[in-house]
Short mmCIF file of C-alpha atoms in Angstrom, two decimals:
data_model
loop_
_atom_site.label_atom_id
_atom_site.label_comp_id
_atom_site.label_asym_id
_atom_site.label_seq_id
_atom_site.Cartn_x
_atom_site.Cartn_y
_atom_site.Cartn_z
CA GLY A 11 35.25 -20.37 1.14
CA ASN A 12 32.38 -19.02 -0.90
CA SER A 13 31.41 -15.38 -0.54
CA VAL A 14 29.30 -12.67 -2.14
CA THR A 15 30.06 -8.95 -2.20
CA GLN A 16 27.37 -6.39 -3.02
CA MET A 17 27.58 -2.67 -3.43
CA GLU A 18 26.68 -0.89 -0.24
CA GLY A 19 23.51 1.11 -0.03
CA PRO A 20 21.31 2.81 0.42
CA VAL A 21 20.64 3.60 -3.20
CA THR A 22 18.14 6.38 -3.86
CA LEU A 23 16.73 6.88 -7.35
CA SER A 24 13.99 8.87 -8.97
CA GLU A 25 11.15 7.00 -10.62
CA GLU A 26 12.01 5.81 -14.16
CA ALA A 27 15.76 5.96 -13.52
CA PHE A 28 18.11 3.14 -14.52
CA LEU A 29 19.17 0.78 -11.76
CA THR A 30 22.37 -1.19 -11.35
CA ILE A 31 23.29 -3.07 -8.19
CA ASN A 32 26.72 -4.65 -8.40
CA CYS A 33 27.40 -8.17 -7.17
CA THR A 34 30.63 -10.15 -7.36
CA TYR A 35 31.34 -13.57 -5.95
CA THR A 36 34.08 -15.96 -4.93
CA ALA A 37 33.37 -19.67 -5.25
CA THR A 38 34.88 -22.98 -6.20
CA GLY A 39 33.41 -24.80 -9.15
CA TYR A 40 30.32 -23.52 -10.91
CA PRO A 41 27.79 -22.06 -8.47
CA SER A 42 24.24 -21.07 -9.21
CA LEU A 43 23.52 -17.37 -8.66
CA PHE A 44 20.38 -15.73 -7.34
CA TRP A 45 18.84 -12.35 -6.63
CA TYR A 46 16.28 -12.12 -3.83
CA VAL A 47 14.11 -9.15 -2.85
CA GLN A 48 12.81 -8.32 0.63
CA TYR A 49 9.95 -5.90 1.21
CA PRO A 50 9.56 -4.31 4.66
CA GLY A 51 8.59 -6.77 7.38
CA GLU A 52 8.58 -9.76 5.05
CA GLY A 53 10.74 -12.72 4.14
CA LEU A 54 12.81 -13.00 1.00
CA GLN A 55 11.31 -13.67 -2.42
CA LEU A 56 13.25 -15.10 -5.33
CA LEU A 57 13.59 -12.44 -8.03
CA LEU A 58 15.69 -14.27 -10.62
CA LYS A 59 18.42 -16.84 -11.00
CA ALA A 60 21.09 -18.11 -13.39
CA THR A 61 22.71 -21.51 -13.23
CA LYS A 62 25.60 -21.38 -15.68
CA ALA A 63 27.96 -18.96 -17.35
CA ASP A 64 26.36 -16.44 -19.77
CA ASP A 65 22.85 -17.32 -18.56
CA LYS A 66 20.61 -14.28 -18.16
CA GLY A 67 17.95 -14.36 -15.46
CA SER A 68 15.02 -12.00 -15.80
CA ASN A 69 11.77 -11.20 -14.00
CA LYS A 70 9.49 -8.16 -13.57
CA GLY A 71 11.82 -6.02 -15.71
CA PHE A 72 14.92 -6.95 -13.71
CA GLU A 73 17.83 -8.72 -15.39
CA ALA A 74 21.19 -10.16 -14.38
CA THR A 75 23.80 -12.01 -16.46
CA TYR A 76 26.13 -14.69 -15.04
CA ARG A 77 29.63 -13.50 -15.99
CA LYS A 78 32.19 -16.12 -15.09
CA GLU A 79 35.14 -14.15 -16.48
CA THR A 80 34.45 -11.28 -14.08
CA THR A 81 32.75 -13.41 -11.38
CA SER A 82 29.83 -11.00 -11.41
CA PHE A 83 26.03 -11.06 -11.43
CA HIS A 84 24.95 -7.41 -11.52
CA LEU A 85 21.24 -6.61 -11.20
CA GLU A 86 19.76 -4.10 -13.65
CA LYS A 87 16.41 -2.54 -14.41
CA GLY A 88 15.76 0.00 -17.11
CA SER A 89 13.08 2.05 -15.36
CA VAL A 90 12.43 1.69 -11.64
CA GLN A 91 9.13 2.32 -9.92
CA VAL A 92 8.29 3.39 -6.38
CA SER A 93 7.05 -0.15 -5.77
CA ASP A 94 10.59 -1.47 -6.38
CA SER A 95 11.72 0.06 -3.09
CA ALA A 96 13.07 -2.87 -1.08
CA VAL A 97 16.27 -4.61 -0.02
CA TYR A 98 17.98 -6.71 -2.69
CA PHE A 99 20.23 -9.66 -1.89
CA CYS A 100 22.65 -11.41 -4.18
CA ALA A 101 23.34 -15.06 -3.29
CA LEU A 102 25.14 -18.13 -4.53
CA ARG A 103 24.75 -21.85 -4.03
CA SER A 104 27.50 -24.33 -4.80
CA SER A 105 25.82 -27.71 -5.05
CA GLY A 106 23.25 -30.07 -3.66
CA ASN A 107 21.24 -28.89 -0.69
CA THR A 108 24.01 -26.69 0.61
CA PRO A 109 22.78 -23.42 2.06
CA LEU A 110 22.75 -20.17 0.15
CA VAL A 111 25.55 -17.72 0.83
CA PHE A 112 24.22 -14.16 0.83
CA GLY A 113 25.63 -10.73 0.28
CA LYS A 114 24.82 -8.10 2.89
CA GLY A 115 21.95 -6.64 0.91
CA THR A 116 21.41 -3.29 -0.82
CA ARG A 117 18.53 -1.07 0.18
CA LEU A 118 16.86 0.68 -2.75
CA SER A 119 14.56 3.67 -2.31
CA VAL A 120 12.70 5.00 -5.33
CA ILE A 121 11.11 8.43 -5.00
CA ALA A 122 8.30 9.80 -7.16
CA ASP B 158 -1.45 -22.92 -1.23
CA GLY B 159 1.92 -24.43 -0.43
CA GLY B 160 4.39 -22.43 1.55
CA ILE B 161 6.38 -21.91 4.69
CA THR B 162 4.71 -20.71 7.87
CA GLN B 163 6.65 -19.08 10.65
CA SER B 164 4.97 -18.25 13.91
CA PRO B 165 4.58 -16.03 15.73
CA LYS B 166 5.38 -12.93 13.69
CA TYR B 167 6.51 -11.02 16.79
CA LEU B 168 7.88 -12.58 19.97
CA PHE B 169 8.95 -10.92 23.20
CA ARG B 170 10.93 -12.62 25.96
CA LYS B 171 12.81 -11.74 29.08
CA GLU B 172 16.53 -12.29 29.23
CA GLY B 173 17.45 -15.73 30.55
CA GLN B 174 14.44 -17.52 29.06
CA ASN B 175 14.62 -20.05 26.27
CA VAL B 176 12.23 -19.49 23.38
CA THR B 177 11.22 -21.70 20.45
CA LEU B 178 10.40 -20.37 16.99
CA SER B 179 8.13 -22.45 14.81
CA CYS B 180 8.69 -23.25 11.13
CA GLU B 181 6.35 -25.49 9.13
CA GLN B 182 6.36 -26.21 5.39
CA ASN B 183 3.89 -28.05 3.19
CA LEU B 184 6.06 -27.99 0.07
CA ASN B 185 7.37 -31.52 0.62
CA HIS B 186 10.91 -30.15 0.68
CA ASP B 187 13.73 -32.24 2.08
CA ALA B 188 16.02 -29.42 3.21
CA MET B 189 15.26 -26.67 5.72
CA TYR B 190 17.33 -23.74 6.98
CA TRP B 191 17.40 -21.10 9.67
CA TYR B 192 18.97 -17.69 9.03
CA ARG B 193 19.35 -14.70 11.27
CA GLN B 194 19.11 -11.16 9.90
CA ASP B 195 20.55 -8.11 11.60
CA PRO B 196 20.70 -4.58 10.17
CA GLY B 197 23.73 -4.14 7.95
CA GLN B 198 24.81 -7.79 8.33
CA GLY B 199 22.76 -9.56 5.71
CA LEU B 200 21.66 -13.12 6.44
CA ARG B 201 23.74 -15.48 8.51
CA LEU B 202 23.14 -19.23 8.65
CA ILE B 203 22.34 -20.74 12.04
CA TYR B 204 21.45 -24.39 11.31
CA TYR B 205 20.29 -26.46 8.39
CA SER B 206 18.85 -29.90 7.85
CA GLN B 207 19.04 -31.88 4.62
CA ILE B 208 16.94 -34.80 5.85
CA VAL B 209 14.76 -35.82 8.76
CA ASN B 210 16.63 -36.61 11.99
CA ASP B 211 19.79 -34.93 10.78
CA PHE B 212 21.05 -31.34 10.92
CA GLN B 213 24.28 -29.36 10.66
CA LYS B 214 25.61 -26.24 12.30
CA GLY B 215 25.87 -23.10 10.27
CA ASP B 216 28.13 -20.12 10.80
CA ILE B 217 26.56 -18.86 14.04
CA ALA B 218 25.09 -21.93 15.79
CA GLU B 219 26.28 -21.08 19.30
CA GLY B 220 23.36 -20.46 21.65
CA TYR B 221 20.82 -22.11 19.34
CA SER B 222 19.40 -25.62 19.01
CA VAL B 223 17.15 -27.33 16.47
CA SER B 224 15.33 -30.59 15.88
CA ARG B 225 14.01 -32.27 12.73
CA GLU B 226 11.64 -35.02 13.80
CA LYS B 227 9.28 -34.52 10.86
CA LYS B 228 9.91 -33.49 7.29
CA GLU B 229 7.46 -30.60 7.61
CA SER B 230 8.83 -29.03 10.78
CA PHE B 231 12.14 -27.46 11.82
CA PRO B 232 11.77 -25.54 15.11
CA LEU B 233 14.56 -23.31 16.38
CA THR B 234 15.22 -22.79 20.09
CA VAL B 235 17.03 -19.66 21.14
CA THR B 236 18.64 -20.48 24.45
CA SER B 237 19.73 -18.21 27.26
CA ALA B 238 23.32 -18.84 26.13
CA GLN B 239 22.78 -16.73 22.99
CA LYS B 240 24.35 -13.40 23.88
CA ASN B 241 22.46 -11.17 21.44
CA PRO B 242 19.20 -12.92 20.60
CA THR B 243 17.22 -9.89 19.45
CA ALA B 244 16.96 -10.23 15.66
CA PHE B 245 14.76 -11.15 12.71
CA TYR B 246 14.75 -14.92 12.13
CA LEU B 247 14.02 -16.44 8.74
CA CYS B 248 13.24 -20.06 7.95
CA ALA B 249 13.64 -21.48 4.45
CA SER B 250 13.34 -24.76 2.58
CA SER B 251 14.45 -26.21 -0.73
CA SER B 252 13.49 -29.18 -2.82
CA GLU B 253 15.90 -30.96 -5.05
CA ASP B 254 19.38 -32.08 -4.30
CA ARG B 255 20.79 -29.74 -6.91
CA GLY B 256 22.54 -26.42 -6.56
CA ASN B 257 20.18 -24.58 -8.90
CA SER B 258 17.13 -25.01 -6.67
CA PRO B 259 16.19 -21.77 -4.96
CA LEU B 260 15.32 -21.44 -1.30
CA HIS B 261 11.75 -20.57 -0.37
CA PHE B 262 11.41 -18.32 2.66
CA GLY B 263 8.82 -17.78 5.36
CA ASN B 264 7.82 -14.29 6.46
CA GLY B 265 10.05 -14.33 9.49
CA THR B 266 9.76 -13.97 13.25
CA ARG B 267 11.01 -10.84 14.96
CA LEU B 268 12.33 -11.74 18.39
CA THR B 269 12.91 -9.08 21.03
CA VAL B 270 14.63 -10.01 24.28
CA THR B 271 14.76 -7.46 27.09
#
């Protein structure tokens, strides 16, 4: 079946540091890939997505590239801020209205 | 503004009682989903519905029930058969029948059963 594996957290960085959160997936066919962010006490918000190989999703300084050859969708940001502290989820969706399959989430803490 | 409304935000119940969590959306989305979130476990799918009057079990449906009588509403009942009901419950919806449509989430209901 489909699955998503994320690097375990927590990840603690200083402000302006470079961020990478690794995500790899297992899926049949050509899934769409997503990154969601969850701030404390809230639901999940879509951060970015990519729907085919070599697509790059980007939003708010975050980027991720759909790499089919390595089945990966790593999240990166060049300079993190304290306000980026949250839990980040990688997810995939195979087709139609099938549910998202999520990774376990990676908690990021950015300190000033 | 369109969105998904989950209520209440916090819910407390005694063990042995059934409890129903509300989820309403005004996005005109066909599909709706319920996920459960526990620390360190990510999100696990409980039930989903792709169309009114139809729904499917997810990975952890035991002890839960749902209904989908209206497009806008997808309530979740946590029954007394659910062994560990204390968790954060998230409702979501999506629009088109294509895999690249994202899910839109509500702000969740935190259920505590003692």
